[in-house]
Amino acid sequence: MTILTRRSLNRATLERQSLLRRADVPALDMIERLVGLQAQDPDPPYIGLWNRITTFRLDDLTRLLYQREVVRATLLRGTQHLVTAEDYLWLRPLLQPMLDRWQKGAFGRLTTGLDLTELAATARTGDHPLS
């Protein structure tokens, strides 16, 4: 029986994330493989994909965002990540309880007594008393 060493486990993790060598795959496939690419700021997803994909071009990700094949949303650890639109459909409900706890911890006192669903709906329409 072979036992994984810390080094071999670390190397396997880097390989799975395409950080040992660049892959020849489309950006959408890489984002799907990673199940979440850090996107708290605008540039890191582009840099992350460029480091992982041999033929990556800036427009590859921009096009996916405009075509809504990739979603930028608050997900893992309560920060912004890029995921495929398909993955978002199962990830968001799975992470929602954690996100609710995070929201209450960060903004609970400020939002006490507010209907957050109504607040979100009002924000989406722009139909508020100050407009």
PDB file of N, CA and C in Angstrom, residues 7-101:
ATOM      1  N   ARG A   7       4.146  16.109   0.434  1.00  0.00           N
ATOM      2  CA  ARG A   7       4.595  16.667  -0.842  1.00  0.00           C
ATOM      3  C   ARG A   7       3.768  16.130  -2.005  1.00  0.00           C
ATOM      4  N   SER A   8       3.518  14.820  -2.039  1.00  0.00           N
ATOM      5  CA  SER A   8       2.750  14.263  -3.158  1.00  0.00           C
ATOM      6  C   SER A   8       1.301  14.734  -3.128  1.00  0.00           C
ATOM      7  N   LEU A   9       0.738  14.911  -1.944  1.00  0.00           N
ATOM      8  CA  LEU A   9      -0.617  15.447  -1.840  1.00  0.00           C
ATOM      9  C   LEU A   9      -0.658  16.899  -2.318  1.00  0.00           C
ATOM     10  N   ASN A  10       0.331  17.684  -1.925  1.00  0.00           N
ATOM     11  CA  ASN A  10       0.404  19.080  -2.382  1.00  0.00           C
ATOM     12  C   ASN A  10       0.558  19.154  -3.900  1.00  0.00           C
ATOM     13  N   ARG A  11       1.408  18.294  -4.454  1.00  0.00           N
ATOM     14  CA  ARG A  11       1.613  18.288  -5.914  1.00  0.00           C
ATOM     15  C   ARG A  11       0.323  17.889  -6.629  1.00  0.00           C
ATOM     16  N   ALA A  12      -0.404  16.919  -6.087  1.00  0.00           N
ATOM     17  CA  ALA A  12      -1.678  16.489  -6.692  1.00  0.00           C
ATOM     18  C   ALA A  12      -2.691  17.636  -6.680  1.00  0.00           C
ATOM     19  N   THR A  13      -2.711  18.385  -5.593  1.00  0.00           N
ATOM     20  CA  THR A  13      -3.618  19.536  -5.502  1.00  0.00           C
ATOM     21  C   THR A  13      -3.251  20.595  -6.535  1.00  0.00           C
ATOM     22  N   LEU A  14      -1.976  20.901  -6.665  1.00  0.00           N
ATOM     23  CA  LEU A  14      -1.529  21.878  -7.663  1.00  0.00           C
ATOM     24  C   LEU A  14      -1.832  21.395  -9.078  1.00  0.00           C
ATOM     25  N   GLU A  15      -1.645  20.118  -9.327  1.00  0.00           N
ATOM     26  CA  GLU A  15      -1.940  19.553 -10.661  1.00  0.00           C
ATOM     27  C   GLU A  15      -3.422  19.669 -10.983  1.00  0.00           C
ATOM     28  N   ARG A  16      -4.271  19.317 -10.013  1.00  0.00           N
ATOM     29  CA  ARG A  16      -5.720  19.382 -10.226  1.00  0.00           C
ATOM     30  C   ARG A  16      -6.166  20.802 -10.537  1.00  0.00           C
ATOM     31  N   GLN A  17      -5.495  21.778  -9.968  1.00  0.00           N
ATOM     32  CA  GLN A  17      -5.853  23.176 -10.190  1.00  0.00           C
ATOM     33  C   GLN A  17      -5.102  23.796 -11.370  1.00  0.00           C
ATOM     34  N   SER A  18      -4.383  22.958 -12.116  1.00  0.00           N
ATOM     35  CA  SER A  18      -3.613  23.406 -13.286  1.00  0.00           C
ATOM     36  C   SER A  18      -2.598  24.483 -12.926  1.00  0.00           C
ATOM     37  N   LEU A  19      -1.938  24.307 -11.793  1.00  0.00           N
ATOM     38  CA  LEU A  19      -0.925  25.265 -11.373  1.00  0.00           C
ATOM     39  C   LEU A  19       0.497  24.741 -11.558  1.00  0.00           C
ATOM     40  N   LEU A  20       0.637  23.520 -12.020  1.00  0.00           N
ATOM     41  CA  LEU A  20       1.976  22.985 -12.316  1.00  0.00           C
ATOM     42  C   LEU A  20       2.346  23.216 -13.773  1.00  0.00           C
ATOM     43  N   ARG A  21       1.360  23.125 -14.642  1.00  0.00           N
ATOM     44  CA  ARG A  21       1.572  23.363 -16.068  1.00  0.00           C
ATOM     45  C   ARG A  21       0.258  23.874 -16.662  1.00  0.00           C
ATOM     46  N   ARG A  22       0.397  24.706 -17.659  1.00  0.00           N
ATOM     47  CA  ARG A  22      -0.782  25.291 -18.297  1.00  0.00           C
ATOM     48  C   ARG A  22      -1.483  24.237 -19.143  1.00  0.00           C
ATOM     49  N   ALA A  23      -2.796  24.286 -19.152  1.00  0.00           N
ATOM     50  CA  ALA A  23      -3.614  23.323 -19.887  1.00  0.00           C
ATOM     51  C   ALA A  23      -4.120  23.941 -21.181  1.00  0.00           C
ATOM     52  N   ASP A  24      -4.469  23.105 -22.116  1.00  0.00           N
ATOM     53  CA  ASP A  24      -5.028  23.547 -23.390  1.00  0.00           C
ATOM     54  C   ASP A  24      -6.529  23.260 -23.372  1.00  0.00           C
ATOM     55  N   VAL A  25      -7.261  24.053 -22.580  1.00  0.00           N
ATOM     56  CA  VAL A  25      -8.709  23.887 -22.431  1.00  0.00           C
ATOM     57  C   VAL A  25      -9.378  25.251 -22.544  1.00  0.00           C
ATOM     58  N   PRO A  26     -10.652  25.271 -22.919  1.00  0.00           N
ATOM     59  CA  PRO A  26     -11.383  26.543 -22.950  1.00  0.00           C
ATOM     60  C   PRO A  26     -11.552  27.108 -21.531  1.00  0.00           C
ATOM     61  N   ALA A  27     -11.699  28.408 -21.442  1.00  0.00           N
ATOM     62  CA  ALA A  27     -11.845  29.080 -20.150  1.00  0.00           C
ATOM     63  C   ALA A  27     -13.043  28.535 -19.370  1.00  0.00           C
ATOM     64  N   LEU A  28     -14.158  28.291 -20.039  1.00  0.00           N
ATOM     65  CA  LEU A  28     -15.347  27.775 -19.359  1.00  0.00           C
ATOM     66  C   LEU A  28     -15.057  26.431 -18.704  1.00  0.00           C
ATOM     67  N   ASP A  29     -14.336  25.568 -19.391  1.00  0.00           N
ATOM     68  CA  ASP A  29     -13.988  24.263 -18.824  1.00  0.00           C
ATOM     69  C   ASP A  29     -13.083  24.415 -17.605  1.00  0.00           C
ATOM     70  N   MET A  30     -12.159  25.353 -17.653  1.00  0.00           N
ATOM     71  CA  MET A  30     -11.260  25.558 -16.516  1.00  0.00           C
ATOM     72  C   MET A  30     -12.031  26.089 -15.317  1.00  0.00           C
ATOM     73  N   ILE A  31     -12.930  27.027 -15.539  1.00  0.00           N
ATOM     74  CA  ILE A  31     -13.731  27.571 -14.440  1.00  0.00           C
ATOM     75  C   ILE A  31     -14.587  26.470 -13.832  1.00  0.00           C
ATOM     76  N   GLU A  32     -15.137  25.619 -14.675  1.00  0.00           N
ATOM     77  CA  GLU A  32     -15.926  24.495 -14.182  1.00  0.00           C
ATOM     78  C   GLU A  32     -15.053  23.529 -13.371  1.00  0.00           C
ATOM     79  N   ARG A  33     -13.861  23.251 -13.836  1.00  0.00           N
ATOM     80  CA  ARG A  33     -12.931  22.358 -13.140  1.00  0.00           C
ATOM     81  C   ARG A  33     -12.583  22.899 -11.754  1.00  0.00           C
ATOM     82  N   LEU A  34     -12.424  24.212 -11.656  1.00  0.00           N
ATOM     83  CA  LEU A  34     -12.029  24.836 -10.391  1.00  0.00           C
ATOM     84  C   LEU A  34     -13.201  25.021  -9.426  1.00  0.00           C
ATOM     85  N   VAL A  35     -14.419  24.992  -9.918  1.00  0.00           N
ATOM     86  CA  VAL A  35     -15.639  25.224  -9.125  1.00  0.00           C
ATOM     87  C   VAL A  35     -15.483  26.473  -8.269  1.00  0.00           C
ATOM     88  N   GLY A  36     -15.117  27.546  -8.911  1.00  0.00           N
ATOM     89  CA  GLY A  36     -14.996  28.816  -8.219  1.00  0.00           C
ATOM     90  C   GLY A  36     -13.619  29.411  -8.370  1.00  0.00           C
ATOM     91  N   LEU A  37     -13.562  30.554  -8.975  1.00  0.00           N
ATOM     92  CA  LEU A  37     -12.308  31.265  -9.202  1.00  0.00           C
ATOM     93  C   LEU A  37     -12.425  32.613  -8.494  1.00  0.00           C
ATOM     94  N   GLN A  38     -11.493  32.926  -7.614  1.00  0.00           N
ATOM     95  CA  GLN A  38     -11.525  34.157  -6.829  1.00  0.00           C
ATOM     96  C   GLN A  38     -11.737  35.366  -7.745  1.00  0.00           C
ATOM     97  N   ALA A  39     -12.740  36.186  -7.408  1.00  0.00           N
ATOM     98  CA  ALA A  39     -13.075  37.338  -8.245  1.00  0.00           C
ATOM     99  C   ALA A  39     -13.479  38.538  -7.403  1.00  0.00           C
ATOM    100  N   GLN A  40     -12.874  38.676  -6.231  1.00  0.00           N
ATOM    101  CA  GLN A  40     -13.184  39.807  -5.354  1.00  0.00           C
ATOM    102  C   GLN A  40     -12.859  41.125  -6.054  1.00  0.00           C
ATOM    103  N   ASP A  41     -11.780  41.143  -6.807  1.00  0.00           N
ATOM    104  CA  ASP A  41     -11.411  42.296  -7.625  1.00  0.00           C
ATOM    105  C   ASP A  41     -11.503  41.877  -9.089  1.00  0.00           C
ATOM    106  N   PRO A  42     -11.604  42.824 -10.012  1.00  0.00           N
ATOM    107  CA  PRO A  42     -11.796  42.475 -11.426  1.00  0.00           C
ATOM    108  C   PRO A  42     -10.642  41.700 -12.078  1.00  0.00           C
ATOM    109  N   ASP A  43      -9.396  42.008 -11.750  1.00  0.00           N
ATOM    110  CA  ASP A  43      -8.265  41.419 -12.465  1.00  0.00           C
ATOM    111  C   ASP A  43      -7.919  39.968 -12.117  1.00  0.00           C
ATOM    112  N   PRO A  44      -7.997  39.538 -10.848  1.00  0.00           N
ATOM    113  CA  PRO A  44      -7.531  38.190 -10.508  1.00  0.00           C
ATOM    114  C   PRO A  44      -8.087  37.038 -11.346  1.00  0.00           C
ATOM    115  N   PRO A  45      -9.366  37.029 -11.745  1.00  0.00           N
ATOM    116  CA  PRO A  45      -9.812  35.903 -12.572  1.00  0.00           C
ATOM    117  C   PRO A  45      -9.091  35.836 -13.924  1.00  0.00           C
ATOM    118  N   TYR A  46      -8.806  36.991 -14.500  1.00  0.00           N
ATOM    119  CA  TYR A  46      -8.086  37.016 -15.775  1.00  0.00           C
ATOM    120  C   TYR A  46      -6.665  36.486 -15.590  1.00  0.00           C
ATOM    121  N   ILE A  47      -6.020  36.932 -14.520  1.00  0.00           N
ATOM    122  CA  ILE A  47      -4.660  36.481 -14.241  1.00  0.00           C
ATOM    123  C   ILE A  47      -4.656  34.993 -13.917  1.00  0.00           C
ATOM    124  N   GLY A  48      -5.629  34.559 -13.113  1.00  0.00           N
ATOM    125  CA  GLY A  48      -5.724  33.149 -12.751  1.00  0.00           C
ATOM    126  C   GLY A  48      -5.911  32.251 -13.959  1.00  0.00           C
ATOM    127  N   LEU A  49      -6.744  32.670 -14.900  1.00  0.00           N
ATOM    128  CA  LEU A  49      -6.961  31.868 -16.112  1.00  0.00           C
ATOM    129  C   LEU A  49      -5.747  31.928 -17.040  1.00  0.00           C
ATOM    130  N   TRP A  50      -5.133  33.090 -17.153  1.00  0.00           N
ATOM    131  CA  TRP A  50      -3.935  33.211 -17.996  1.00  0.00           C
ATOM    132  C   TRP A  50      -2.829  32.291 -17.499  1.00  0.00           C
ATOM    133  N   ASN A  51      -2.704  32.169 -16.180  1.00  0.00           N
ATOM    134  CA  ASN A  51      -1.684  31.290 -15.606  1.00  0.00           C
ATOM    135  C   ASN A  51      -1.989  29.805 -15.810  1.00  0.00           C
ATOM    136  N   ARG A  52      -3.233  29.479 -16.074  1.00  0.00           N
ATOM    137  CA  ARG A  52      -3.642  28.079 -16.168  1.00  0.00           C
ATOM    138  C   ARG A  52      -3.865  27.586 -17.597  1.00  0.00           C
ATOM    139  N   ILE A  53      -4.127  28.493 -18.528  1.00  0.00           N
ATOM    140  CA  ILE A  53      -4.535  28.096 -19.888  1.00  0.00           C
ATOM    141  C   ILE A  53      -3.516  28.603 -20.902  1.00  0.00           C
ATOM    142  N   THR A  54      -3.031  27.706 -21.762  1.00  0.00           N
ATOM    143  CA  THR A  54      -1.977  28.069 -22.721  1.00  0.00           C
ATOM    144  C   THR A  54      -2.416  29.134 -23.713  1.00  0.00           C
ATOM    145  N   THR A  55      -3.647  29.084 -24.177  1.00  0.00           N
ATOM    146  CA  THR A  55      -4.098  30.003 -25.235  1.00  0.00           C
ATOM    147  C   THR A  55      -5.078  31.058 -24.723  1.00  0.00           C
ATOM    148  N   PHE A  56      -5.113  31.298 -23.420  1.00  0.00           N
ATOM    149  CA  PHE A  56      -6.092  32.232 -22.859  1.00  0.00           C
ATOM    150  C   PHE A  56      -5.867  33.651 -23.350  1.00  0.00           C
ATOM    151  N   ARG A  57      -6.980  34.307 -23.718  1.00  0.00           N
ATOM    152  CA  ARG A  57      -6.983  35.711 -24.105  1.00  0.00           C
ATOM    153  C   ARG A  57      -8.023  36.442 -23.267  1.00  0.00           C
ATOM    154  N   LEU A  58      -7.787  37.694 -22.995  1.00  0.00           N
ATOM    155  CA  LEU A  58      -8.676  38.516 -22.186  1.00  0.00           C
ATOM    156  C   LEU A  58     -10.133  38.385 -22.619  1.00  0.00           C
ATOM    157  N   ASP A  59     -10.368  38.419 -23.921  1.00  0.00           N
ATOM    158  CA  ASP A  59     -11.738  38.350 -24.442  1.00  0.00           C
ATOM    159  C   ASP A  59     -12.422  37.023 -24.148  1.00  0.00           C
ATOM    160  N   ASP A  60     -11.653  35.969 -23.878  1.00  0.00           N
ATOM    161  CA  ASP A  60     -12.267  34.670 -23.589  1.00  0.00           C
ATOM    162  C   ASP A  60     -13.175  34.763 -22.365  1.00  0.00           C
ATOM    163  N   LEU A  61     -12.693  35.374 -21.295  1.00  0.00           N
ATOM    164  CA  LEU A  61     -13.496  35.510 -20.083  1.00  0.00           C
ATOM    165  C   LEU A  61     -14.541  36.614 -20.237  1.00  0.00           C
ATOM    166  N   THR A  62     -14.161  37.723 -20.842  1.00  0.00           N
ATOM    167  CA  THR A  62     -15.111  38.820 -21.027  1.00  0.00           C
ATOM    168  C   THR A  62     -16.337  38.344 -21.799  1.00  0.00           C
ATOM    169  N   ARG A  63     -16.122  37.576 -22.847  1.00  0.00           N
ATOM    170  CA  ARG A  63     -17.224  37.037 -23.647  1.00  0.00           C
ATOM    171  C   ARG A  63     -18.119  36.127 -22.799  1.00  0.00           C
ATOM    172  N   LEU A  64     -17.508  35.260 -21.989  1.00  0.00           N
ATOM    173  CA  LEU A  64     -18.291  34.358 -21.129  1.00  0.00           C
ATOM    174  C   LEU A  64     -19.150  35.140 -20.139  1.00  0.00           C
ATOM    175  N   LEU A  65     -18.619  36.237 -19.619  1.00  0.00           N
ATOM    176  CA  LEU A  65     -19.391  37.067 -18.698  1.00  0.00           C
ATOM    177  C   LEU A  65     -20.551  37.756 -19.412  1.00  0.00           C
ATOM    178  N   TYR A  66     -20.286  38.337 -20.577  1.00  0.00           N
ATOM    179  CA  TYR A  66     -21.351  39.016 -21.332  1.00  0.00           C
ATOM    180  C   TYR A  66     -22.420  38.051 -21.808  1.00  0.00           C
ATOM    181  N   GLN A  67     -22.033  36.837 -22.137  1.00  0.00           N
ATOM    182  CA  GLN A  67     -22.992  35.821 -22.596  1.00  0.00           C
ATOM    183  C   GLN A  67     -23.669  35.104 -21.427  1.00  0.00           C
ATOM    184  N   ARG A  68     -23.298  35.478 -20.224  1.00  0.00           N
ATOM    185  CA  ARG A  68     -23.868  34.929 -18.993  1.00  0.00           C
ATOM    186  C   ARG A  68     -23.662  33.428 -18.853  1.00  0.00           C
ATOM    187  N   GLU A  69     -22.548  32.954 -19.401  1.00  0.00           N
ATOM    188  CA  GLU A  69     -22.165  31.558 -19.202  1.00  0.00           C
ATOM    189  C   GLU A  69     -21.384  31.418 -17.901  1.00  0.00           C
ATOM    190  N   VAL A  70     -20.869  32.545 -17.406  1.00  0.00           N
ATOM    191  CA  VAL A  70     -20.125  32.608 -16.155  1.00  0.00           C
ATOM    192  C   VAL A  70     -20.779  33.671 -15.283  1.00  0.00           C
ATOM    193  N   VAL A  71     -20.867  33.384 -13.989  1.00  0.00           N
ATOM    194  CA  VAL A  71     -21.518  34.272 -13.029  1.00  0.00           C
ATOM    195  C   VAL A  71     -20.491  34.728 -11.992  1.00  0.00           C
ATOM    196  N   ARG A  72     -20.523  35.997 -11.657  1.00  0.00           N
ATOM    197  CA  ARG A  72     -19.716  36.525 -10.548  1.00  0.00           C
ATOM    198  C   ARG A  72     -20.670  36.778  -9.402  1.00  0.00           C
ATOM    199  N   ALA A  73     -20.456  36.068  -8.280  1.00  0.00           N
ATOM    200  CA  ALA A  73     -21.410  36.155  -7.179  1.00  0.00           C
ATOM    201  C   ALA A  73     -20.718  35.919  -5.844  1.00  0.00           C
ATOM    202  N   THR A  74     -21.375  36.355  -4.777  1.00  0.00           N
ATOM    203  CA  THR A  74     -20.900  36.061  -3.433  1.00  0.00           C
ATOM    204  C   THR A  74     -21.176  34.598  -3.156  1.00  0.00           C
ATOM    205  N   LEU A  75     -20.109  33.841  -2.925  1.00  0.00           N
ATOM    206  CA  LEU A  75     -20.270  32.404  -2.707  1.00  0.00           C
ATOM    207  C   LEU A  75     -19.357  31.917  -1.594  1.00  0.00           C
ATOM    208  N   LEU A  76     -18.237  31.352  -1.967  1.00  0.00           N
ATOM    209  CA  LEU A  76     -17.330  30.710  -1.030  1.00  0.00           C
ATOM    210  C   LEU A  76     -16.717  31.724  -0.076  1.00  0.00           C
ATOM    211  N   ARG A  77     -16.739  31.416   1.204  1.00  0.00           N
ATOM    212  CA  ARG A  77     -16.202  32.292   2.248  1.00  0.00           C
ATOM    213  C   ARG A  77     -16.828  33.687   2.218  1.00  0.00           C
ATOM    214  N   GLY A  78     -18.004  33.808   1.623  1.00  0.00           N
ATOM    215  CA  GLY A  78     -18.681  35.098   1.571  1.00  0.00           C
ATOM    216  C   GLY A  78     -17.992  36.116   0.684  1.00  0.00           C
ATOM    217  N   THR A  79     -17.146  35.658  -0.255  1.00  0.00           N
ATOM    218  CA  THR A  79     -16.470  36.579  -1.171  1.00  0.00           C
ATOM    219  C   THR A  79     -16.903  36.296  -2.601  1.00  0.00           C
ATOM    220  N   GLN A  80     -16.551  37.210  -3.479  1.00  0.00           N
ATOM    221  CA  GLN A  80     -16.913  37.108  -4.893  1.00  0.00           C
ATOM    222  C   GLN A  80     -16.087  36.019  -5.587  1.00  0.00           C
ATOM    223  N   HIS A  81     -16.775  35.154  -6.302  1.00  0.00           N
ATOM    224  CA  HIS A  81     -16.132  34.116  -7.100  1.00  0.00           C
ATOM    225  C   HIS A  81     -16.810  34.042  -8.457  1.00  0.00           C
ATOM    226  N   LEU A  82     -16.051  33.572  -9.444  1.00  0.00           N
ATOM    227  CA  LEU A  82     -16.626  33.264 -10.751  1.00  0.00           C
ATOM    228  C   LEU A  82     -16.906  31.772 -10.798  1.00  0.00           C
ATOM    229  N   VAL A  83     -18.094  31.427 -11.248  1.00  0.00           N
ATOM    230  CA  VAL A  83     -18.464  30.033 -11.467  1.00  0.00           C
ATOM    231  C   VAL A  83     -19.257  29.962 -12.762  1.00  0.00           C
ATOM    232  N   THR A  84     -19.372  28.773 -13.312  1.00  0.00           N
ATOM    233  CA  THR A  84     -20.226  28.634 -14.494  1.00  0.00           C
ATOM    234  C   THR A  84     -21.668  28.878 -14.062  1.00  0.00           C
ATOM    235  N   ALA A  85     -22.482  29.348 -14.983  1.00  0.00           N
ATOM    236  CA  ALA A  85     -23.895  29.586 -14.672  1.00  0.00           C
ATOM    237  C   ALA A  85     -24.553  28.287 -14.212  1.00  0.00           C
ATOM    238  N   GLU A  86     -24.167  27.189 -14.814  1.00  0.00           N
ATOM    239  CA  GLU A  86     -24.723  25.877 -14.435  1.00  0.00           C
ATOM    240  C   GLU A  86     -24.341  25.517 -12.995  1.00  0.00           C
ATOM    241  N   ASP A  87     -23.090  25.744 -12.616  1.00  0.00           N
ATOM    242  CA  ASP A  87     -22.664  25.450 -11.246  1.00  0.00           C
ATOM    243  C   ASP A  87     -23.330  26.379 -10.235  1.00  0.00           C
ATOM    244  N   TYR A  88     -23.581  27.614 -10.637  1.00  0.00           N
ATOM    245  CA  TYR A  88     -24.224  28.566  -9.728  1.00  0.00           C
ATOM    246  C   TYR A  88     -25.582  28.042  -9.259  1.00  0.00           C
ATOM    247  N   LEU A  89     -26.299  27.367 -10.158  1.00  0.00           N
ATOM    248  CA  LEU A  89     -27.640  26.884  -9.835  1.00  0.00           C
ATOM    249  C   LEU A  89     -27.646  25.881  -8.684  1.00  0.00           C
ATOM    250  N   TRP A  90     -26.608  25.105  -8.507  1.00  0.00           N
ATOM    251  CA  TRP A  90     -26.560  24.174  -7.373  1.00  0.00           C
ATOM    252  C   TRP A  90     -25.729  24.720  -6.215  1.00  0.00           C
ATOM    253  N   LEU A  91     -24.734  25.577  -6.513  1.00  0.00           N
ATOM    254  CA  LEU A  91     -23.886  26.111  -5.448  1.00  0.00           C
ATOM    255  C   LEU A  91     -24.612  27.112  -4.551  1.00  0.00           C
ATOM    256  N   ARG A  92     -25.335  28.037  -5.134  1.00  0.00           N
ATOM    257  CA  ARG A  92     -25.960  29.104  -4.348  1.00  0.00           C
ATOM    258  C   ARG A  92     -26.920  28.549  -3.298  1.00  0.00           C
ATOM    259  N   PRO A  93     -27.854  27.653  -3.654  1.00  0.00           N
ATOM    260  CA  PRO A  93     -28.735  27.107  -2.604  1.00  0.00           C
ATOM    261  C   PRO A  93     -27.969  26.333  -1.532  1.00  0.00           C
ATOM    262  N   LEU A  94     -26.922  25.654  -1.929  1.00  0.00           N
ATOM    263  CA  LEU A  94     -26.116  24.897  -0.974  1.00  0.00           C
ATOM    264  C   LEU A  94     -25.415  25.825   0.023  1.00  0.00           C
ATOM    265  N   LEU A  95     -24.936  26.965  -0.451  1.00  0.00           N
ATOM    266  CA  LEU A  95     -24.196  27.907   0.381  1.00  0.00           C
ATOM    267  C   LEU A  95     -25.085  28.943   1.071  1.00  0.00           C
ATOM    268  N   GLN A  96     -26.361  29.019   0.687  1.00  0.00           N
ATOM    269  CA  GLN A  96     -27.238  30.064   1.215  1.00  0.00           C
ATOM    270  C   GLN A  96     -27.316  30.100   2.737  1.00  0.00           C
ATOM    271  N   PRO A  97     -27.423  28.967   3.448  1.00  0.00           N
ATOM    272  CA  PRO A  97     -27.462  29.053   4.920  1.00  0.00           C
ATOM    273  C   PRO A  97     -26.212  29.726   5.509  1.00  0.00           C
ATOM    274  N   MET A  98     -25.036  29.420   4.964  1.00  0.00           N
ATOM    275  CA  MET A  98     -23.803  30.061   5.431  1.00  0.00           C
ATOM    276  C   MET A  98     -23.824  31.553   5.105  1.00  0.00           C
ATOM    277  N   LEU A  99     -24.301  31.911   3.928  1.00  0.00           N
ATOM    278  CA  LEU A  99     -24.360  33.316   3.539  1.00  0.00           C
ATOM    279  C   LEU A  99     -25.353  34.089   4.410  1.00  0.00           C
ATOM    280  N   ASP A 100     -26.455  33.445   4.771  1.00  0.00           N
ATOM    281  CA  ASP A 100     -27.424  34.085   5.667  1.00  0.00           C
ATOM    282  C   ASP A 100     -26.802  34.352   7.031  1.00  0.00           C
ATOM    283  N   ARG A 101     -26.076  33.366   7.571  1.00  0.00           N
ATOM    284  CA  ARG A 101     -25.399  33.553   8.865  1.00  0.00           C
ATOM    285  C   ARG A 101     -24.366  34.674   8.774  1.00  0.00           C
TER     286      ARG A 101
END
